[in-house]
Amino acid sequence: MTGLYARERRSVSTMAHLRFYPLAAVGGSGAYLTGDDGRQLLDFAASWGAASLGHAHPAVREAVDRALSDQAGASYLSSANEPCVLLAEKLLSLVPERARGRVWFGHSGSDANETVARMVVAATGRPRILAFEGAYHGGTVGSMAVSGHPAQQGARAEGLTLVPYPNSYAAGSPQAAKEAVLAHLEKLFATEVPPEEVAAFLIEPIQSDGGMLVPPDGFFPAVEALCRRHGILLVSDEVKVGLGRSGRFNAFEHSGIEPDIVVFGKGLGGGLPISAVVGPEAIMNHAVAFSLQTVHGNPVCAAAALAVLQTIERDRLVANAERSGKALRAALDELAARHSLIGDVRGRGLALGVELVADGKPAARQTALAVYRAFQLGLVLYYVGVNSNVLEFTPPLTLTESEARQGVAILDQALADVAAGRVDEGLLADFAGW
Ligand SMILES: *Cc1c(COP(=O)(O)O)cnc(C)c1O
């Protein structure tokens, strides 16, 4: 353990920690982090996708510098500021027609989803919300209340009904996964969940923290049709996999659906805290002073977000996510052919997952050891999944094909070391993960 990590343990609370190994960063550039031991680590996590342009991107630095050098206040609560207006105008141009109303700004995916959960119930007068088992919509009381991930320690909302997310790998085929969930949903509507009482259905277009599950073809169009029939608002939580990561600008585009409300976060600020909800005016203007925090809509984070969106466009990073994602996927598929621990490789663009199994069961221990070993070898990688056995790949959208292959070469070695029993299990004592 390095000096900085040990000092942190004597001063910083662990309550927000979700640690997999003792990484202490002192800097970073592009897809690399600098450890306090001087090592350069290839970052395939990008802080859970938040560092969407990588670290220290010049466009973000320049935008933040400009916004701070003539600062138009610190908030949009009681005054308008130009970066927020420009960002809102930009975001409205990036969502489907039916969501093209107004934009709300927050700090995080959590406050955005919490706002959505309160807003849809208040605006429609319908008390119920649908979401998926395994869904991670945030870490505040209100966003945990509409989530379904087992790692979350908060209570679920009274009006919440969780529906299984179709898991093609576990079900044996996409078709089987899709049919089972749709049948379950139809049955719920016919029995305990009257659809006319449902305000909204919160979806993740790819269920990332739940295990990087890719929905079967035709699944979300069927969900969309049910929502339309019953006047249920369809909300796409694009917080982790949106903004180009999936190889399309919006991840829901892969399914050919048009949500009513779109939620952005994580990568929106390129590492700075900002989130956004975009939806119809009648919903988004439900009431004034309904959901606010003092420095929401601050011009510095808004300027960073605008620079992120402009850079994604200018540098064609959606196409890059598709291209580098293909290279990453091909290298991972090649690993899967050689490592018996790998049960499934899935995802879209630069939102990929590798599920590890042993004897047909989730290999949680090997997953924790693999990310630890990868860290020792120079690769930053975390894991997700309701069974803690899915390696998650959410690198910067700027990742090159060569960096993709370099990272997979490190993972190759890490998996070989784990399979051969060369990684000390004692290392995991302080790293519970999730
Ligand atoms: C991370 C995440 C959130 C919560 O975002 P925070 O920035 O942690 O508040 C919400 N939804 C999804 C899909 C996420 O991955």
Coordinates of C-alpha atoms and ligand atoms in Angstrom, one line a residue:
M1 CA 0.0 0.0 0.0
T2 CA 1.4 3.4 -1.0
G3 CA 1.7 6.4 1.3
L4 CA -1.3 8.3 0.0
Y5 CA -3.7 5.4 0.4
A6 CA -2.6 4.8 4.0
R7 CA -3.0 8.5 4.8
E8 CA -6.5 8.5 3.3
R9 CA -7.5 5.7 5.6
R10 CA -6.7 7.9 8.6
S11 CA -8.7 10.9 7.4
V12 CA -11.4 10.0 4.9
S13 CA -14.6 8.1 5.7
T14 CA -15.1 4.8 4.0
M15 CA -18.9 5.3 3.5
A16 CA -18.6 6.3 -0.1
H17 CA -15.9 3.8 -0.9
L18 CA -16.4 1.1 -3.4
R19 CA -12.8 -0.2 -3.5
F20 CA -11.3 -3.1 -5.3
Y21 CA -7.6 -2.5 -4.7
P22 CA -5.4 0.2 -3.2
L23 CA -5.3 2.7 -6.1
A24 CA -4.1 6.2 -5.2
A25 CA -4.0 8.5 -8.1
V26 CA -1.9 11.7 -8.3
G27 CA -2.6 12.6 -11.9
G28 CA -3.8 11.4 -15.2
S29 CA -3.8 12.1 -18.9
G30 CA -5.9 10.6 -21.6
A31 CA -6.7 6.9 -20.9
Y32 CA -3.9 6.8 -18.2
L33 CA -3.9 7.4 -14.5
T34 CA -0.7 8.1 -12.6
G35 CA -0.4 6.2 -9.3
D36 CA 1.4 7.7 -6.4
D37 CA 4.0 5.1 -6.8
G38 CA 4.8 6.6 -10.2
R39 CA 3.1 3.9 -12.3
Q40 CA 1.1 4.6 -15.4
L41 CA -2.2 2.7 -15.3
L42 CA -4.4 2.1 -18.3
D43 CA -7.9 3.1 -17.1
F44 CA -10.7 0.9 -18.5
A45 CA -13.1 2.2 -15.8
A46 CA -12.8 6.0 -16.3
S47 CA -14.3 6.5 -12.9
W48 CA -17.4 4.4 -13.8
G49 CA -17.5 6.2 -17.1
A50 CA -17.5 9.7 -15.7
A51 CA -14.2 10.6 -17.3
S52 CA -15.8 10.3 -20.7
L53 CA -13.1 12.2 -22.5
G54 CA -10.3 10.6 -20.4
H55 CA -8.3 12.6 -17.9
A56 CA -7.2 16.2 -18.3
H57 CA -8.8 16.7 -21.7
P58 CA -7.7 20.1 -23.1
A59 CA -11.3 21.0 -24.2
V60 CA -12.6 20.5 -20.7
R61 CA -9.7 22.4 -19.1
E62 CA -10.2 25.3 -21.5
A63 CA -13.9 25.5 -20.9
V64 CA -13.6 25.4 -17.1
D65 CA -10.8 28.0 -17.2
R66 CA -12.9 30.3 -19.3
A67 CA -16.1 29.8 -17.2
L68 CA -14.1 30.5 -14.0
S69 CA -12.2 33.5 -15.2
D70 CA -15.4 35.5 -15.7
Q71 CA -17.8 33.6 -13.5
A72 CA -21.5 34.1 -14.2
G73 CA -22.5 33.3 -10.7
A74 CA -22.5 29.8 -9.1
S75 CA -26.0 28.6 -9.7
Y76 CA -29.1 28.7 -11.9
L77 CA -31.6 28.8 -9.0
S78 CA -32.1 32.6 -8.9
S79 CA -30.4 33.8 -12.1
A80 CA -29.9 32.6 -15.7
N81 CA -26.4 31.9 -17.0
E82 CA -25.3 31.4 -20.5
P83 CA -23.5 28.0 -20.2
C84 CA -26.7 26.4 -18.8
V85 CA -28.8 27.9 -21.6
L86 CA -26.4 26.8 -24.3
L87 CA -26.2 23.3 -22.7
A88 CA -30.0 23.0 -22.5
E89 CA -30.4 24.0 -26.1
K90 CA -27.8 21.5 -27.1
L91 CA -29.3 18.6 -25.1
L92 CA -32.8 19.4 -26.5
S93 CA -31.3 18.9 -30.0
L94 CA -30.0 15.4 -29.0
V95 CA -33.2 13.7 -27.8
P96 CA -36.3 12.5 -29.7
E97 CA -39.1 14.9 -30.6
R98 CA -41.4 13.7 -27.8
A99 CA -38.7 14.4 -25.1
R100 CA -37.9 17.8 -26.6
G101 CA -39.4 20.1 -24.0
R102 CA -37.3 21.5 -21.1
V103 CA -34.1 20.5 -19.3
W104 CA -33.5 20.3 -15.5
F105 CA -29.9 20.3 -14.2
G106 CA -28.5 18.5 -11.2
H107 CA -25.2 17.3 -9.9
S108 CA -25.5 13.5 -10.3
G109 CA -27.4 10.6 -11.8
S110 CA -28.8 10.2 -8.3
D111 CA -30.4 13.6 -7.9
A112 CA -31.6 13.4 -11.5
N113 CA -33.4 10.1 -11.0
E114 CA -34.7 11.2 -7.6
T115 CA -36.2 14.2 -9.3
V116 CA -37.7 12.1 -12.1
A117 CA -39.3 9.7 -9.5
R118 CA -40.9 12.6 -7.6
M119 CA -41.8 14.6 -10.7
V120 CA -43.6 11.9 -12.7
V121 CA -45.8 10.9 -9.7
A122 CA -46.6 14.6 -8.9
A123 CA -47.2 15.6 -12.5
T124 CA -49.4 12.6 -13.6
G125 CA -51.1 12.0 -10.3
R126 CA -50.4 8.3 -10.8
P127 CA -48.8 6.7 -7.7
R128 CA -46.8 3.8 -9.2
I129 CA -43.4 3.4 -10.8
L130 CA -41.9 0.4 -12.7
A131 CA -38.2 -0.3 -12.7
F132 CA -36.0 -3.4 -13.1
E133 CA -34.5 -5.8 -10.7
G134 CA -30.8 -5.2 -10.6
A135 CA -31.3 -1.5 -11.8
Y136 CA -29.0 1.1 -10.3
H137 CA -30.6 4.5 -10.4
G138 CA -28.6 6.2 -7.7
G139 CA -27.4 6.5 -4.1
T140 CA -29.7 9.0 -2.5
V141 CA -32.8 8.0 -0.6
G142 CA -35.2 8.9 -3.5
S143 CA -33.1 7.3 -6.2
M144 CA -32.4 4.1 -4.3
A145 CA -36.2 3.9 -3.7
V146 CA -36.7 3.3 -7.4
S147 CA -33.7 1.0 -7.9
G148 CA -33.4 -2.7 -7.8
H149 CA -29.7 -3.4 -7.2
P150 CA -29.1 -5.7 -4.2
A151 CA -26.0 -3.7 -3.1
Q152 CA -28.2 -0.7 -2.3
Q153 CA -28.9 -0.3 1.4
G154 CA -32.0 2.0 1.2
A155 CA -35.6 1.1 1.3
R156 CA -37.7 0.8 -1.9
A157 CA -40.6 3.2 -2.6
E158 CA -44.1 1.9 -1.7
G159 CA -45.3 2.5 -5.3
L160 CA -42.4 0.7 -6.9
T161 CA -42.7 -2.6 -8.7
L162 CA -39.6 -4.3 -9.9
V163 CA -39.6 -6.4 -13.1
P164 CA -36.8 -8.8 -14.0
Y165 CA -34.4 -7.5 -16.6
P166 CA -34.1 -10.0 -19.5
N167 CA -30.9 -11.9 -19.1
S168 CA -30.1 -13.7 -22.4
Y169 CA -27.1 -15.6 -21.0
A170 CA -28.9 -16.9 -17.9
A171 CA -32.1 -17.7 -19.8
G172 CA -30.2 -19.6 -22.5
S173 CA -31.3 -17.3 -25.4
P174 CA -32.4 -13.7 -26.0
Q175 CA -35.8 -15.0 -27.2
A176 CA -36.5 -17.0 -24.0
A177 CA -35.3 -14.0 -21.9
K178 CA -37.6 -11.6 -23.7
E179 CA -40.7 -13.7 -23.7
A180 CA -40.5 -14.5 -20.0
V181 CA -40.2 -10.8 -19.0
L182 CA -42.9 -9.6 -21.3
A183 CA -45.3 -12.4 -20.1
H184 CA -44.5 -11.4 -16.5
L185 CA -45.2 -7.7 -17.3
E186 CA -48.6 -8.5 -19.0
K187 CA -49.5 -10.6 -16.0
L188 CA -48.6 -7.8 -13.6
F189 CA -50.8 -5.4 -15.6
A190 CA -53.7 -7.8 -15.5
T191 CA -53.4 -8.4 -11.7
E192 CA -51.6 -6.5 -9.0
V193 CA -50.3 -3.4 -11.0
P194 CA -53.2 -1.6 -12.7
P195 CA -51.4 0.1 -15.6
E196 CA -53.5 3.3 -15.3
E197 CA -51.9 3.8 -11.9
V198 CA -48.3 3.7 -13.3
A199 CA -46.7 7.0 -13.9
A200 CA -43.5 5.9 -15.4
F201 CA -41.2 2.9 -16.4
L202 CA -37.6 3.6 -15.6
I203 CA -35.3 1.7 -17.9
E204 CA -31.6 1.2 -18.4
P205 CA -31.0 0.7 -22.2
I206 CA -28.2 -1.6 -21.1
Q207 CA -28.3 -2.7 -17.5
S208 CA -24.8 -1.8 -16.5
D209 CA -24.4 -2.2 -12.7
G210 CA -26.7 -5.1 -12.8
G211 CA -24.2 -7.0 -15.0
M212 CA -23.9 -5.1 -18.4
L213 CA -27.0 -6.9 -19.7
V214 CA -27.9 -6.1 -23.3
P215 CA -31.7 -6.3 -23.9
P216 CA -32.9 -8.8 -26.5
D217 CA -33.9 -7.5 -29.9
G218 CA -37.5 -6.4 -29.8
F219 CA -37.8 -6.3 -26.0
F220 CA -37.8 -2.5 -25.5
P221 CA -40.1 -1.9 -28.5
A222 CA -42.6 -4.2 -26.8
V223 CA -42.2 -2.3 -23.5
E224 CA -42.6 1.0 -25.3
A225 CA -45.8 -0.3 -26.9
L226 CA -47.2 -1.3 -23.5
C227 CA -46.3 2.1 -22.1
R228 CA -48.0 4.0 -25.0
R229 CA -51.1 1.9 -24.7
H230 CA -51.4 2.8 -21.0
G231 CA -50.1 6.3 -21.0
I232 CA -47.0 5.4 -19.0
L233 CA -44.0 7.7 -19.4
L234 CA -40.9 5.8 -20.6
V235 CA -37.8 7.1 -18.9
S236 CA -34.4 6.1 -20.3
D237 CA -31.6 6.3 -17.7
E238 CA -28.6 7.0 -20.0
V239 CA -26.4 8.0 -17.1
K240 CA -23.7 5.3 -17.7
V241 CA -24.1 4.1 -21.2
G242 CA -25.4 7.2 -23.0
L243 CA -23.6 10.1 -24.6
G244 CA -21.9 8.0 -27.3
R245 CA -20.5 5.2 -25.2
S246 CA -22.7 2.5 -26.8
G247 CA -21.7 3.4 -30.3
R248 CA -24.8 5.5 -30.8
F249 CA -25.3 8.9 -29.2
N250 CA -28.3 7.7 -27.1
A251 CA -28.1 4.0 -26.0
F252 CA -31.9 3.6 -26.4
E253 CA -31.4 4.2 -30.2
H254 CA -30.1 0.6 -30.5
S255 CA -33.6 -0.5 -29.6
G256 CA -35.4 1.9 -31.9
I257 CA -37.5 3.3 -29.1
E258 CA -38.3 6.9 -28.2
P259 CA -38.4 7.6 -24.5
D260 CA -40.5 10.5 -23.1
I261 CA -37.8 11.4 -20.6
V262 CA -34.0 11.1 -20.9
V263 CA -31.6 11.2 -17.9
F264 CA -27.9 12.1 -18.4
G265 CA -25.1 12.1 -15.8
K266 CA -21.6 10.6 -15.2
G267 CA -19.8 11.4 -18.5
L268 CA -21.8 14.5 -19.2
G269 CA -19.4 16.7 -17.1
G270 CA -16.3 14.9 -18.4
G271 CA -15.4 14.4 -14.7
L272 CA -17.2 17.4 -13.2
P273 CA -20.4 16.9 -11.4
I274 CA -23.5 17.6 -13.5
S275 CA -26.6 15.7 -14.6
A276 CA -29.6 16.6 -16.7
V277 CA -33.2 15.4 -17.2
V278 CA -34.8 16.2 -20.5
G279 CA -38.5 15.8 -21.1
P280 CA -41.9 17.2 -22.2
E281 CA -42.6 20.7 -20.9
A282 CA -45.9 19.7 -19.2
I283 CA -43.9 17.3 -17.0
M284 CA -40.7 19.3 -16.6
N285 CA -42.5 22.5 -15.7
H286 CA -44.8 20.8 -13.2
A287 CA -44.0 23.2 -10.4
V288 CA -41.4 25.8 -9.5
A289 CA -38.9 25.3 -6.7
F290 CA -39.8 21.6 -6.8
S291 CA -36.3 20.1 -6.9
L292 CA -33.3 22.3 -6.3
Q293 CA -29.9 22.3 -4.7
T294 CA -27.9 25.5 -4.3
V295 CA -25.2 25.1 -6.9
H296 CA -27.3 23.2 -9.4
G297 CA -26.8 24.7 -12.8
N298 CA -23.5 26.3 -12.0
P299 CA -21.9 27.7 -15.1
V300 CA -18.5 26.0 -14.6
C301 CA -19.9 22.4 -14.7
A302 CA -22.3 23.5 -17.5
A303 CA -19.4 24.8 -19.5
A304 CA -17.5 21.6 -19.0
A305 CA -20.6 19.6 -20.2
L306 CA -21.0 21.7 -23.3
A307 CA -17.3 21.2 -24.1
V308 CA -17.8 17.4 -23.7
L309 CA -20.8 17.4 -26.1
Q310 CA -18.9 19.6 -28.6
T311 CA -15.8 17.4 -28.4
I312 CA -17.9 14.2 -28.9
E313 CA -19.2 15.7 -32.1
R314 CA -16.0 17.4 -33.3
D315 CA -13.8 14.3 -32.7
R316 CA -16.5 11.8 -33.8
L317 CA -16.2 10.0 -30.5
V318 CA -19.5 8.1 -31.1
A319 CA -17.8 6.5 -34.1
N320 CA -14.7 6.0 -32.1
A321 CA -16.6 4.2 -29.3
E322 CA -18.0 1.9 -32.0
R323 CA -14.6 1.3 -33.6
S324 CA -12.5 0.9 -30.5
G325 CA -15.4 -1.0 -28.9
K326 CA -15.2 -3.5 -31.8
A327 CA -11.5 -4.0 -31.3
L328 CA -12.0 -4.4 -27.5
R329 CA -14.8 -6.8 -28.1
A330 CA -12.8 -8.9 -30.6
A331 CA -9.8 -9.1 -28.2
L332 CA -12.2 -10.1 -25.3
D333 CA -13.9 -12.8 -27.5
E334 CA -10.4 -14.1 -28.3
L335 CA -9.7 -14.3 -24.5
A336 CA -13.0 -16.1 -24.0
A337 CA -11.8 -18.9 -26.3
R338 CA -8.8 -19.5 -24.1
H339 CA -10.0 -18.8 -20.6
S340 CA -12.5 -21.2 -19.2
L341 CA -13.4 -18.7 -16.5
I342 CA -15.1 -16.5 -19.1
G343 CA -18.7 -17.4 -19.5
D344 CA -20.0 -14.6 -21.6
V345 CA -18.8 -11.4 -23.4
R346 CA -21.4 -8.8 -24.1
G347 CA -22.2 -5.1 -24.4
R348 CA -22.2 -2.4 -27.1
G349 CA -19.5 0.0 -28.2
L350 CA -17.4 0.9 -25.2
A351 CA -19.9 -0.4 -22.6
L352 CA -18.8 -4.0 -22.4
G353 CA -19.0 -6.8 -19.7
V354 CA -17.3 -10.1 -19.2
E355 CA -19.1 -12.6 -17.0
L356 CA -16.8 -15.0 -15.1
V357 CA -18.2 -18.4 -14.1
A358 CA -16.7 -21.5 -12.5
D359 CA -18.6 -24.8 -12.6
G360 CA -21.5 -23.0 -14.1
K361 CA -21.8 -20.7 -11.1
P362 CA -20.9 -17.0 -10.7
A363 CA -17.2 -16.8 -10.0
A364 CA -17.3 -13.8 -7.6
R365 CA -14.0 -14.6 -5.8
Q366 CA -12.1 -15.0 -9.1
T367 CA -13.6 -11.8 -10.4
A368 CA -12.3 -9.8 -7.4
L369 CA -8.9 -11.5 -7.7
A370 CA -8.8 -10.8 -11.4
V371 CA -9.4 -7.0 -11.1
Y372 CA -6.8 -6.9 -8.2
R373 CA -4.2 -8.7 -10.3
A374 CA -5.0 -6.5 -13.3
F375 CA -4.3 -3.5 -11.1
Q376 CA -1.0 -4.9 -10.1
L377 CA -0.1 -5.4 -13.7
G378 CA -1.2 -1.9 -14.8
L379 CA -4.9 -2.0 -15.7
V380 CA -7.7 -0.2 -13.9
L381 CA -10.9 -2.3 -14.1
Y382 CA -13.9 -2.8 -11.8
Y383 CA -16.7 -5.3 -11.6
V384 CA -20.4 -5.2 -11.5
G385 CA -23.4 -7.5 -11.5
V386 CA -26.0 -8.7 -9.0
N387 CA -23.6 -11.7 -8.4
S388 CA -20.4 -9.5 -8.4
N389 CA -19.0 -11.5 -11.3
V390 CA -19.0 -9.3 -14.3
L391 CA -15.9 -7.3 -15.3
E392 CA -17.0 -3.9 -16.5
F393 CA -15.4 -2.0 -19.4
T394 CA -16.3 1.7 -19.6
P395 CA -13.0 3.3 -20.8
P396 CA -12.8 6.9 -22.1
L397 CA -14.6 7.4 -25.4
T398 CA -11.2 8.6 -26.7
L399 CA -9.7 5.1 -26.3
T400 CA -7.6 3.9 -29.2
E401 CA -7.7 0.4 -30.7
S402 CA -4.1 -0.1 -29.6
E403 CA -5.0 0.9 -26.0
A404 CA -7.9 -1.5 -26.1
R405 CA -5.6 -4.4 -27.1
Q406 CA -2.9 -3.4 -24.6
G407 CA -5.5 -3.5 -21.8
V408 CA -6.8 -6.9 -22.8
A409 CA -3.2 -8.3 -22.9
I410 CA -2.9 -7.3 -19.2
L411 CA -6.3 -8.9 -18.5
D412 CA -5.1 -12.1 -20.3
Q413 CA -2.2 -12.3 -17.9
A414 CA -4.3 -11.5 -14.8
L415 CA -6.9 -14.2 -15.7
A416 CA -4.1 -16.8 -16.2
D417 CA -2.6 -15.9 -12.8
V418 CA -6.0 -16.2 -11.1
A419 CA -6.7 -19.6 -12.8
A420 CA -3.3 -20.9 -11.8
G421 CA -3.8 -19.9 -8.2
R422 CA -0.9 -17.4 -8.3
V423 CA -2.9 -14.5 -6.7
D424 CA -3.0 -14.4 -2.9
E425 CA -6.6 -14.3 -1.6
G426 CA -5.4 -12.5 1.5
L427 CA -5.1 -9.4 -0.7
L428 CA -8.9 -9.1 -0.8
A429 CA -9.3 -8.7 3.0
D430 CA -9.7 -5.0 2.9
F431 CA -11.6 -4.9 -0.4
A432 CA -15.1 -6.1 -0.2
G433 CA -16.2 -4.5 -3.5
W434 CA -19.9 -4.9 -3.9
Ligands
LIG1 C1 -24.1 5.7 -11.7 C2 -25.5 5.6 -12.1 C3 -26.5 6.4 -11.6 C4 -26.2 7.3 -10.4 O1 -25.2 8.3 -10.8 P1 -24.4 9.0 -9.6 O2 -23.5 9.9 -10.3 O3 -23.7 8.0 -8.8 O4 -25.3 9.8 -8.7 C5 -27.8 6.4 -12.1 N1 -28.1 5.6 -13.1 C6 -27.2 4.8 -13.7 C7 -27.6 3.9 -14.8 C8 -25.9 4.7 -13.2 O5 -25.0 3.9 -13.8

